[in-house]
Short mmCIF file of C-alpha atoms in Angstrom, two decimals:
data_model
loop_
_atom_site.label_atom_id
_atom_site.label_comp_id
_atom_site.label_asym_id
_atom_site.label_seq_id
_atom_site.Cartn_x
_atom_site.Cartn_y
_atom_site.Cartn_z
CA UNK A 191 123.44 168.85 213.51
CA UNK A 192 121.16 170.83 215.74
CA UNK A 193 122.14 174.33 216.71
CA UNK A 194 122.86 173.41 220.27
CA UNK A 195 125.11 170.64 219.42
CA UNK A 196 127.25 172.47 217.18
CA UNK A 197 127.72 175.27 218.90
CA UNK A 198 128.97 173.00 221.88
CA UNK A 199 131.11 171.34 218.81
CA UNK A 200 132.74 174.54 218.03
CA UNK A 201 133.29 175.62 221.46
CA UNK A 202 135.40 172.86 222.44
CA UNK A 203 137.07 172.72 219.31
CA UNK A 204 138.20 175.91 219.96
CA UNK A 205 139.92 175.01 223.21
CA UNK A 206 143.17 172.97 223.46
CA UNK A 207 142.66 169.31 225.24
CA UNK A 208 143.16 170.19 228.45
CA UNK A 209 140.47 173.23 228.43
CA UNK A 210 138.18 170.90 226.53
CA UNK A 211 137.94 168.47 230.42
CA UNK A 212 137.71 171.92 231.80
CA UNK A 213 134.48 172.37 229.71
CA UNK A 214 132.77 169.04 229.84
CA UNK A 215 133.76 169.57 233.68
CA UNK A 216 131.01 172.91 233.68
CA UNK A 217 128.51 170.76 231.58
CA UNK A 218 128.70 168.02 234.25
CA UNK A 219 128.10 170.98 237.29
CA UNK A 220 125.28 172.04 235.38
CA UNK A 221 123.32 168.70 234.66
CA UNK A 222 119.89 169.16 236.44
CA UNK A 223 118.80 167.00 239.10
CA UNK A 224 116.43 163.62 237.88
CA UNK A 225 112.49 164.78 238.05
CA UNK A 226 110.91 163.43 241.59
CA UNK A 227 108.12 161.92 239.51
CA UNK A 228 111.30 159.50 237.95
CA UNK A 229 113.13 158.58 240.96
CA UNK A 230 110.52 155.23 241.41
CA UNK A 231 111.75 154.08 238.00
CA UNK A 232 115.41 154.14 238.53
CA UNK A 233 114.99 152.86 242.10
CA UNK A 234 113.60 149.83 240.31
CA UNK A 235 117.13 149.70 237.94
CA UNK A 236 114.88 151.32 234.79
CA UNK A 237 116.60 153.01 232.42
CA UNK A 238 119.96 151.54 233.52
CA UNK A 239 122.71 152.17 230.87
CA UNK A 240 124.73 148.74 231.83
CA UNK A 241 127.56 150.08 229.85
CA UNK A 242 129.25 152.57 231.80
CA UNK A 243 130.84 151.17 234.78
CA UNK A 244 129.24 153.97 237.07
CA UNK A 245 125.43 153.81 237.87
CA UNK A 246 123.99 156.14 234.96
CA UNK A 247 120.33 156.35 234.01
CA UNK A 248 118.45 157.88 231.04
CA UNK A 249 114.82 158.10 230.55
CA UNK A 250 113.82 158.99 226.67
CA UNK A 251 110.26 160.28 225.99
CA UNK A 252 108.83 162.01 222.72
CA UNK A 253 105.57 163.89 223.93
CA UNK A 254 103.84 165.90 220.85
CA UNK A 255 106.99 165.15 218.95
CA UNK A 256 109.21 166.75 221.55
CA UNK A 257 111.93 164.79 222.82
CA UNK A 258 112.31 164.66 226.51
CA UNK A 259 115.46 163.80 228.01
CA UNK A 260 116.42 163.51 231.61
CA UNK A 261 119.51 161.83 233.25
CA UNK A 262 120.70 160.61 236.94
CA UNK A 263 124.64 160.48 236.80
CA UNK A 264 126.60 160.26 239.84
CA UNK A 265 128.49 162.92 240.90
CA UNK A 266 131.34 160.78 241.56
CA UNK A 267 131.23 159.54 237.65
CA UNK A 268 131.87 163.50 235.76
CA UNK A 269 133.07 162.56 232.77
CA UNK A 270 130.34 161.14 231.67
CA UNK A 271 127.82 163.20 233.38
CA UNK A 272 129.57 166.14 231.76
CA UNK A 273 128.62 164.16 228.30
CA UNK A 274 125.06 163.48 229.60
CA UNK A 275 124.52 166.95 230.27
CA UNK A 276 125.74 168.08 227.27
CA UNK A 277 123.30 165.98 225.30
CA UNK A 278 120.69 166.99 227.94
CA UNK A 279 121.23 170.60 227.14
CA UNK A 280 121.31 170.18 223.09
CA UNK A 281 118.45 167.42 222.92
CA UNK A 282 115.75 168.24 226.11
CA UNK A 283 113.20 169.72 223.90
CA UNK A 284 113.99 169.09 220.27
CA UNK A 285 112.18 167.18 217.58
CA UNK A 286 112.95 163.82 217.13
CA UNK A 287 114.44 164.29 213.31
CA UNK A 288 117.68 166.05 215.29
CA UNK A 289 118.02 163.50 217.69
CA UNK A 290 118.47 161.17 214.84
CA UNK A 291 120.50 163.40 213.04
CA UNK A 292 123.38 163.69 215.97
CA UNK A 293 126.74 162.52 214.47
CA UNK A 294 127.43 158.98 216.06
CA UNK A 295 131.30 160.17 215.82
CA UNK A 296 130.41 163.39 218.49
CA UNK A 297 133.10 162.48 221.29
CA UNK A 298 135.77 162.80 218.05
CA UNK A 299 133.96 165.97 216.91
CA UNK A 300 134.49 167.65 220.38
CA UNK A 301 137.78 166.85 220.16
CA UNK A 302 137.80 164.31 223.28
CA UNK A 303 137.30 160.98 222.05
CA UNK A 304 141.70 160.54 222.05
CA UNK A 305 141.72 162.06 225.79
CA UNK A 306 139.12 159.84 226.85
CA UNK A 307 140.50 156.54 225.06
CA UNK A 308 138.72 153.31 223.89
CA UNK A 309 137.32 152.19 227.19
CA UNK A 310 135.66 155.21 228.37
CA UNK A 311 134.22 155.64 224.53
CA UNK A 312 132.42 152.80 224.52
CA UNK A 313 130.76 153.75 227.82
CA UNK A 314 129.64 157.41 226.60
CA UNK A 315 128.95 155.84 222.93
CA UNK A 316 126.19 153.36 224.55
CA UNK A 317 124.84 156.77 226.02
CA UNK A 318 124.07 158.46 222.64
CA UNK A 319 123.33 155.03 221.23
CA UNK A 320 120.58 154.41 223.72
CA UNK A 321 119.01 157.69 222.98
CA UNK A 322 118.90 157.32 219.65
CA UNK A 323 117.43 154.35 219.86
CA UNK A 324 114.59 155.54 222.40
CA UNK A 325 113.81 158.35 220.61
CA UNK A 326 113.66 156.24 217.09
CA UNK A 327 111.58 153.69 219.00
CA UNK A 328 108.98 156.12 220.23
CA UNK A 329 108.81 158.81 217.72
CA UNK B 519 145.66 144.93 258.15
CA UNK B 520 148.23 142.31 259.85
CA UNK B 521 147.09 139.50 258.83
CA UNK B 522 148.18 139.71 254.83
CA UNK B 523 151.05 138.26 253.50
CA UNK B 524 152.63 141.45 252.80
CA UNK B 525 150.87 144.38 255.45
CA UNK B 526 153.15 146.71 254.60
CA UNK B 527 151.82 147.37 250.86
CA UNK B 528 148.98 148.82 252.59
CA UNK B 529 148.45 151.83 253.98
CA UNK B 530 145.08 153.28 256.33
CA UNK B 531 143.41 156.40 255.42
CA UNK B 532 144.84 157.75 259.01
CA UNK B 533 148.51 156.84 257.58
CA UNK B 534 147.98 158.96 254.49
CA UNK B 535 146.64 161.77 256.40
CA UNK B 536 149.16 161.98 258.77
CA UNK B 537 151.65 161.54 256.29
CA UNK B 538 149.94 164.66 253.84
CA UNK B 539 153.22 166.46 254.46
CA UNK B 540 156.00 164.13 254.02
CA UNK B 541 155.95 165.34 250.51
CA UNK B 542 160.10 164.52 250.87
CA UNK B 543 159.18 160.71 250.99
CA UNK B 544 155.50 160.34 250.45
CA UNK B 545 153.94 161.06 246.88
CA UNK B 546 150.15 160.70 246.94
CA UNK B 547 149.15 159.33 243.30
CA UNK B 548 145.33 159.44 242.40
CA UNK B 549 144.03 156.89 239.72
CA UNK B 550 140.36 156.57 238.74
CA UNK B 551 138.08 155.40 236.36
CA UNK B 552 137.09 158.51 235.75
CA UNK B 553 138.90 161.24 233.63
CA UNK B 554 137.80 164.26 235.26
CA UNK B 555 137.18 163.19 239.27
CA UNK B 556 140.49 164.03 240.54
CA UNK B 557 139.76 167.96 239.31
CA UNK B 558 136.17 167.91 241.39
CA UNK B 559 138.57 167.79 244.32
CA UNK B 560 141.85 164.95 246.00
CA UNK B 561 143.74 164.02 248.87
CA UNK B 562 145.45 167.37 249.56
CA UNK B 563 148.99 166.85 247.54
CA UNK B 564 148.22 164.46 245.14
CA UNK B 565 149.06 164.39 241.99
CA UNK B 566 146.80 162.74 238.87
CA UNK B 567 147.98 159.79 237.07
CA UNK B 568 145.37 158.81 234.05
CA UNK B 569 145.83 155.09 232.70
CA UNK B 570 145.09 156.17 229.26
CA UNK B 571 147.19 159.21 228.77
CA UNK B 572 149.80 158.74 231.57
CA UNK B 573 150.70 155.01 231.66
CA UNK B 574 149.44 153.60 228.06
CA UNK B 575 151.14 154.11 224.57
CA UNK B 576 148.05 153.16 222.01
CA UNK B 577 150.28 153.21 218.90
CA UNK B 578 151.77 150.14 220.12
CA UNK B 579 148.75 148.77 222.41
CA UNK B 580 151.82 148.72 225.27
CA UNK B 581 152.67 150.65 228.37
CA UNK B 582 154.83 153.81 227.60
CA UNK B 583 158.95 152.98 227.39
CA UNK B 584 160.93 152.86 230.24
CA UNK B 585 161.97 156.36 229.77
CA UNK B 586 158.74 157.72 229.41
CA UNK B 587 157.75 155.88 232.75
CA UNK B 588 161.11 158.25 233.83
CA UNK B 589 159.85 161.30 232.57
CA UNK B 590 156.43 160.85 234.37
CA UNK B 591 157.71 159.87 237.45
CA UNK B 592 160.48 163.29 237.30
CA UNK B 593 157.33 165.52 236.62
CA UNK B 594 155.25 164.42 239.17
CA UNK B 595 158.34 164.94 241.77
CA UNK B 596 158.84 160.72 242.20
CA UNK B 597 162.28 159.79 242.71
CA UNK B 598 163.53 155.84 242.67
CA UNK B 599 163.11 155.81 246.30
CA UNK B 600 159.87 157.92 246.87
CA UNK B 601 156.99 156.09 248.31
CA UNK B 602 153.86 155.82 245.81
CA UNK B 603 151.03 155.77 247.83
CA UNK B 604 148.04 154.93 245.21
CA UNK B 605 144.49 155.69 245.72
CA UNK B 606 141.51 156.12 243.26
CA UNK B 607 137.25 155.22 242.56
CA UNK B 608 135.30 152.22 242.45
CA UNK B 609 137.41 149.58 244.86
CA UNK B 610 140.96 151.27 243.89
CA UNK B 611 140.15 149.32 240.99
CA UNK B 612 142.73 151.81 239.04
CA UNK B 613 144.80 152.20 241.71
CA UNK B 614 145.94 148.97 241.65
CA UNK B 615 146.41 148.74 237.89
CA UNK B 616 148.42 152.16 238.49
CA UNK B 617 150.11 150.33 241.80
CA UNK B 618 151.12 146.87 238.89
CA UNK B 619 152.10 149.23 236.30
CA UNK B 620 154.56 150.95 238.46
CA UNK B 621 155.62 147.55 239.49
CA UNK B 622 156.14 146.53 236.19
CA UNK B 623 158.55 149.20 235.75
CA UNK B 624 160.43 147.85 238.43
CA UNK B 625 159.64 151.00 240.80
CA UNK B 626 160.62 149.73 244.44
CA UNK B 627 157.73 150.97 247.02
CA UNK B 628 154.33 151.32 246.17
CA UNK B 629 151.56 151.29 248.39
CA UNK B 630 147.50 151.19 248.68
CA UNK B 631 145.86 153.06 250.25
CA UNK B 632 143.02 151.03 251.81
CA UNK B 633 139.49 152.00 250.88
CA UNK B 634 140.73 154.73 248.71
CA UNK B 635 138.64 157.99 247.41
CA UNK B 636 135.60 156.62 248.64
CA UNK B 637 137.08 155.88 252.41
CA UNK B 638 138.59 159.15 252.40
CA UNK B 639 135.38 160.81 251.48
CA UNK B 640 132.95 158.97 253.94
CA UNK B 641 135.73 159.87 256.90
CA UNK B 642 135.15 163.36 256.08
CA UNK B 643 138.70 164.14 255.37
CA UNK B 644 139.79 167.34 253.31
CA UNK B 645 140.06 167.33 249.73
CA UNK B 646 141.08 170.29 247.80
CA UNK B 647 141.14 171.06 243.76
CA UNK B 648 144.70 172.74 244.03
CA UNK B 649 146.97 170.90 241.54
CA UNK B 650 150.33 170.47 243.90
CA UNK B 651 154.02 170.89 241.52
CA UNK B 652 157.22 169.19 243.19
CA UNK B 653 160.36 169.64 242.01
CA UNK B 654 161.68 167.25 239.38
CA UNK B 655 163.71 164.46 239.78
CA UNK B 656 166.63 162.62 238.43
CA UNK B 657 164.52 159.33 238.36
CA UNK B 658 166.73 156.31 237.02
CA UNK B 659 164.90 154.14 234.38
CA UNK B 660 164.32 150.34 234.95
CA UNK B 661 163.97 147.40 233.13
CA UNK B 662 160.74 146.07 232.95
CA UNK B 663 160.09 143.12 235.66
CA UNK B 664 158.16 141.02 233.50
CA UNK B 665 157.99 138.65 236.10
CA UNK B 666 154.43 140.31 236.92
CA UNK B 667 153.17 140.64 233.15
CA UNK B 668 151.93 137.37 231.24
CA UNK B 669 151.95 137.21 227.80
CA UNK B 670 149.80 135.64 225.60
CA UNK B 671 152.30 132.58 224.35
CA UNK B 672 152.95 132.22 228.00
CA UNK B 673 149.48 132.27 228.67
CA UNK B 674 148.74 129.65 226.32
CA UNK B 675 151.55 127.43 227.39
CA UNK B 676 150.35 127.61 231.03
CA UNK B 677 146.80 126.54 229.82
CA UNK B 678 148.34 123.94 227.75
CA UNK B 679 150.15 122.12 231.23
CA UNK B 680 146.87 122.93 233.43
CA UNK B 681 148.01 126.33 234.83
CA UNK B 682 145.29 128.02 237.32
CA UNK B 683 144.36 130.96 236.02
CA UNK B 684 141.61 133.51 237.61
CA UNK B 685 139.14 134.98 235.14
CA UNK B 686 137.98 138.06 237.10
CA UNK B 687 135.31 139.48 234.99
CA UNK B 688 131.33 138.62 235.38
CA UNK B 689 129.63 135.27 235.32
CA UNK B 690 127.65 136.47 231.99
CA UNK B 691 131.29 137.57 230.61
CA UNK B 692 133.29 134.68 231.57
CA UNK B 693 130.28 132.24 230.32
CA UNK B 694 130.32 134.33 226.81
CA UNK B 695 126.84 135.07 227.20
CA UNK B 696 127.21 138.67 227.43
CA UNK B 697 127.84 139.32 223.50
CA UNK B 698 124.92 138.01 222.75
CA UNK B 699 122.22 139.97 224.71
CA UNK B 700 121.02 142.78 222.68
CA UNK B 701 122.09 145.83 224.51
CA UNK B 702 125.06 145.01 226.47
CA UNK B 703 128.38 146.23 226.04
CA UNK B 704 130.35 143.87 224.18
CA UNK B 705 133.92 142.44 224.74
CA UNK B 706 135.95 144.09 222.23
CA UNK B 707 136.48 140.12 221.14
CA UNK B 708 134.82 138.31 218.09
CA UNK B 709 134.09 135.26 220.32
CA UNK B 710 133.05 135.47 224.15
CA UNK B 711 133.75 132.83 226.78
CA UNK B 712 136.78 132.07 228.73
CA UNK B 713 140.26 130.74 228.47
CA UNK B 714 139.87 126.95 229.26
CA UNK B 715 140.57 125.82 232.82
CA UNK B 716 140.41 129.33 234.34
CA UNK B 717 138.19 129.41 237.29
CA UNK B 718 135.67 132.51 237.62
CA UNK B 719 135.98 135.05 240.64
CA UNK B 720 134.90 138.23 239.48
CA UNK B 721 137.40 141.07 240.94
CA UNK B 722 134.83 142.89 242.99
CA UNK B 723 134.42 139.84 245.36
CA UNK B 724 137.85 140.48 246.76
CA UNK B 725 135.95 144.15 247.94
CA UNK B 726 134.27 145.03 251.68
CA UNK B 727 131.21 146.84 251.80
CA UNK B 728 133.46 150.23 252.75
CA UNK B 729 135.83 149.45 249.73
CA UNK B 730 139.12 147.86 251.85
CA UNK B 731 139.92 144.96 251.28
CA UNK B 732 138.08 141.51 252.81
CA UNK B 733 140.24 140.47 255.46
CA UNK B 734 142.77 137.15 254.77
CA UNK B 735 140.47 134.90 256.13
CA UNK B 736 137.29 136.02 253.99
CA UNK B 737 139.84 136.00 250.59
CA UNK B 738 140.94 133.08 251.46
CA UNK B 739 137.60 131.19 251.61
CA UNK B 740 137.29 132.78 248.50
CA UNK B 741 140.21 132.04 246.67
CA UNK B 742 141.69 129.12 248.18
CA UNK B 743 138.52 127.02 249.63
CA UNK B 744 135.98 127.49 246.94
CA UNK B 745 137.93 128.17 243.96
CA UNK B 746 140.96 125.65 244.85
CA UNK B 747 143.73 127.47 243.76
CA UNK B 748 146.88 127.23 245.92
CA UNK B 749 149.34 129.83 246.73
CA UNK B 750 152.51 127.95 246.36
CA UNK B 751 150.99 127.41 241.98
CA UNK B 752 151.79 130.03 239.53
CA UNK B 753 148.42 131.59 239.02
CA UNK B 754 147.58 133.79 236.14
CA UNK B 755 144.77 136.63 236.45
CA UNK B 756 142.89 138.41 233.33
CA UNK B 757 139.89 140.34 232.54
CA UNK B 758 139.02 142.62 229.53
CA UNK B 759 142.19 144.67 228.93
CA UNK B 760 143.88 143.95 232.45
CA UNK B 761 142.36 146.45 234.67
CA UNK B 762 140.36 144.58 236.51
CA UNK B 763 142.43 141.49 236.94
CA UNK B 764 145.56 143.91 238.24
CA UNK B 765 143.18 144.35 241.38
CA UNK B 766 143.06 140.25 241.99
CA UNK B 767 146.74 140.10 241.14
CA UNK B 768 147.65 142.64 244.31
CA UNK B 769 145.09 140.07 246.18
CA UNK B 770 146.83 137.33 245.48
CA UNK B 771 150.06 138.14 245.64
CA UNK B 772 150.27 140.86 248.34
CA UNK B 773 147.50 139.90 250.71
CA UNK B 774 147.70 136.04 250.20
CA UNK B 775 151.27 135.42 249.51
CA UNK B 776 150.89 133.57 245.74
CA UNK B 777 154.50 133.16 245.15
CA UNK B 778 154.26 133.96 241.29
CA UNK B 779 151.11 135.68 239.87
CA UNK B 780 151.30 137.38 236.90
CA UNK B 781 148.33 139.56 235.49
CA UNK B 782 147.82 139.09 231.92
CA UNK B 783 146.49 142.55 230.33
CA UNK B 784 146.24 141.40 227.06
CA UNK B 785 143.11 139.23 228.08
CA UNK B 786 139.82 138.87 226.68
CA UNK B 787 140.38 141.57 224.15
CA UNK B 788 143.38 140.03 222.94
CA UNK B 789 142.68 136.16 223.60
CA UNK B 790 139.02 136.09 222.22
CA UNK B 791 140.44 137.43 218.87
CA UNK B 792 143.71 135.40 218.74
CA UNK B 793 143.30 133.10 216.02
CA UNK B 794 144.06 129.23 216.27
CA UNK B 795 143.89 129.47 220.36
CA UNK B 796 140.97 127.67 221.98
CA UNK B 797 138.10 128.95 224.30
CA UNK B 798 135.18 127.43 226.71
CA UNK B 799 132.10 128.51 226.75
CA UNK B 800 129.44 127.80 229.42
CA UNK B 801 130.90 126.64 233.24
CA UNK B 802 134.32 125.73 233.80
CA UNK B 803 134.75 121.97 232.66
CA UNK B 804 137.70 120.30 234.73
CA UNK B 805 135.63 121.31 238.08
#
């Protein structure tokens, strides 16, 4: 797993369930605002991730085997703009092998997945699939 | 509002608010979608109720036991004669599967509030992040009123003798078209379509623009006119797991007087895996 990632791992493991929302609560404050230049795009419904049941966008790019990652989540969804911002923060700038490499279990490895039950998992599982998946597509 | 069957079930933003200290009578209960919305910030007093953790026991795929529903209610300072004033995200969506849960545990007055978060939001009302503590109660446990909750034997009888039934998910859902576009989030079900003979009003429909309800005359276009289905028929509504189709069932049954609706919340998840028990694919065929 990439350094990012498991540090974030290890950090909410570290906290009991309830301090664990609390976190993924400060990832979701701190999830920076969609680039202008992208805002055309998701207008047009690009990018759409039709699994979660609030409007959430991602746009995937690899550029000189970087990955680029940026995300429009409503404020009004945080849970899983908390999780986009999370991946944001690990991924944004990495090489494409870690992106691969992410563990498809994460939610369960930061100790949320129970909290968050079966509904709301498959909603922020489609996120990291559909990352994956970009980033395997255009690496 | 005084046009519904039942006005009484629901209440104005301007009710709750002027109500925000009533805490003797009133509890405020918030119910969303979303795990972690009611800590950005609620109606001032309200407590949290989560569908998952709260109101759900997953060792059993069944609502918590009738004392647990007792134990919930004590902490969050809800006696048997409290009003439950519900609110929550997208359409009270939640709210009103928190509002048919409570039901279903036989809990006497529960209201909506009209609109919900949303409403409350775009009126520019307060909303704090303070967590409020009542005292506990003594709250009496009930047997459940299963006269609300369908199960799926029942379910198949009723289809067997014609029963209406509402599916309330989307056309590409209730067609069973969904699982098979790459992509899209699947059912939770090995086969997708509908139960046979259910018509197809998907839940949002019964939703203004501003997130109250449409008044009776637009639901009853809806339900009644185009989709045929007559109050005085015992009606069954579904979905996915029940959510959804607990939002139709407080249409139906508050607003437009059905006389016996029940929400089944096993549904799709439960019905397109049951083996042996028929489905329909495509339109609905009987018209």
């Amino acid at each position: 797993m990439n350094e990012k990632l498991q540090e974030a791992v290890e950090n909410f493991q570290m906290l009991d369930p309830q301090l664990r929302l609390e976190m993924l609560l400060d990832y979701a404050n701190a999830l920076p605002p969609l680039p202008e230049r992208l805002h055309a795009q998701r207008d047009a419904g690009l990018g759409r991730v039709v699994e979660c049941q609030s409007p959430v966008y991602l746009f995937t790019s690899v550029d000189d085997g970087t990955v680029r990652l940026f995300a429009d989540v409503p404020e009004q969804a945080p849970t899983v703009r908390g999780f986009v911002s999370l991946l944001v923060d690990a991924l944004d700038g990495a090489p494409p092998a870690e992106v691969a490499a992410v563990p498809d279990d994460l939610l369960r490895q930061l100790g949320i997945a129970q909290t968050l039950g079966m509904t709301r998992q498959r909603g922020l599982g489609a996120v990291l699939h559909r990352i994956k998946h970009a980033v395997a597509e255009a690496a | 509002m005084s046009d519904y069957a039942n006005p009484d079930v629901l209440v104005s933003t301007e009710w709750v608010a002027e109500h925000l200290s009533d805490t003797q009578h009133v509890r405020i209960v918030e119910s969303n979608e979303d795990l972690l919305l009611y800590s950005t910030g609620h109606v001032p007093g309200a407590v949290h109720i989560d569908w998952v953790n709260d109101l759900q026991d997953d060792t059993v795929r069944d609502y918590i036991g009738r004392d647990e529903f007792a134990r919930l209610c004590s902490e969050r300072g809800i006696a048997d004669d409290t009003t439950v004033v519900f609110y929550g995200d997208k359409n009270n969506w939640w709210a009103c599967y928190a509002f048919w849960t409570f039901k279903l545990f036989g809990h006497a007055d529960c209201r909506i509030m009209n609109g919900g978060r949303d409403k409350w939001i775009a009126e520019d009302r307060s909303l704090t992040k303070t967590v409020p503590h009542y005292p506990s109660t003594d709250y009496e446990p009930q047997d459940p009123d299963l006269s609300i909750r369908a199960f799926r034997d029942e379910v198949l009888k009723h289809m067997k003798k014609g029963g209406a039934m509402v599916d309330v998910r989307s056309p590409q859902e209730y067609i069973g078209e969904l699982m098979h576009i790459p992509g899209y989030p699947d059912e939770g079900a090995l086969r997708g379509g509908h139960i046979p003979g259910a018509a197809n009003v998907p839940w949002s429909r019964a939703a203004a623009e501003d997130g109250t309800f449409k008044s009776r005359e637009e639901l009853e276009a809806i339900y009644l006119d185009e989709q045929g289905l007559d109050a005085k028929e015992d009606t069954i509504a579904y979905c996915r797991i029940g959510e959804r189709s607990s939002h139709t069932w407080f249409v139906l049954k508050y607003l437009l007087g059905f006389k016996d609706v029940k929400n089944y919340d096993g549904s799709w998840t439960e019905w397109g895996n049951l083996v042996g028990v028929p489905i329909e694919k495509g339109e609905r065929e009987d018209g």
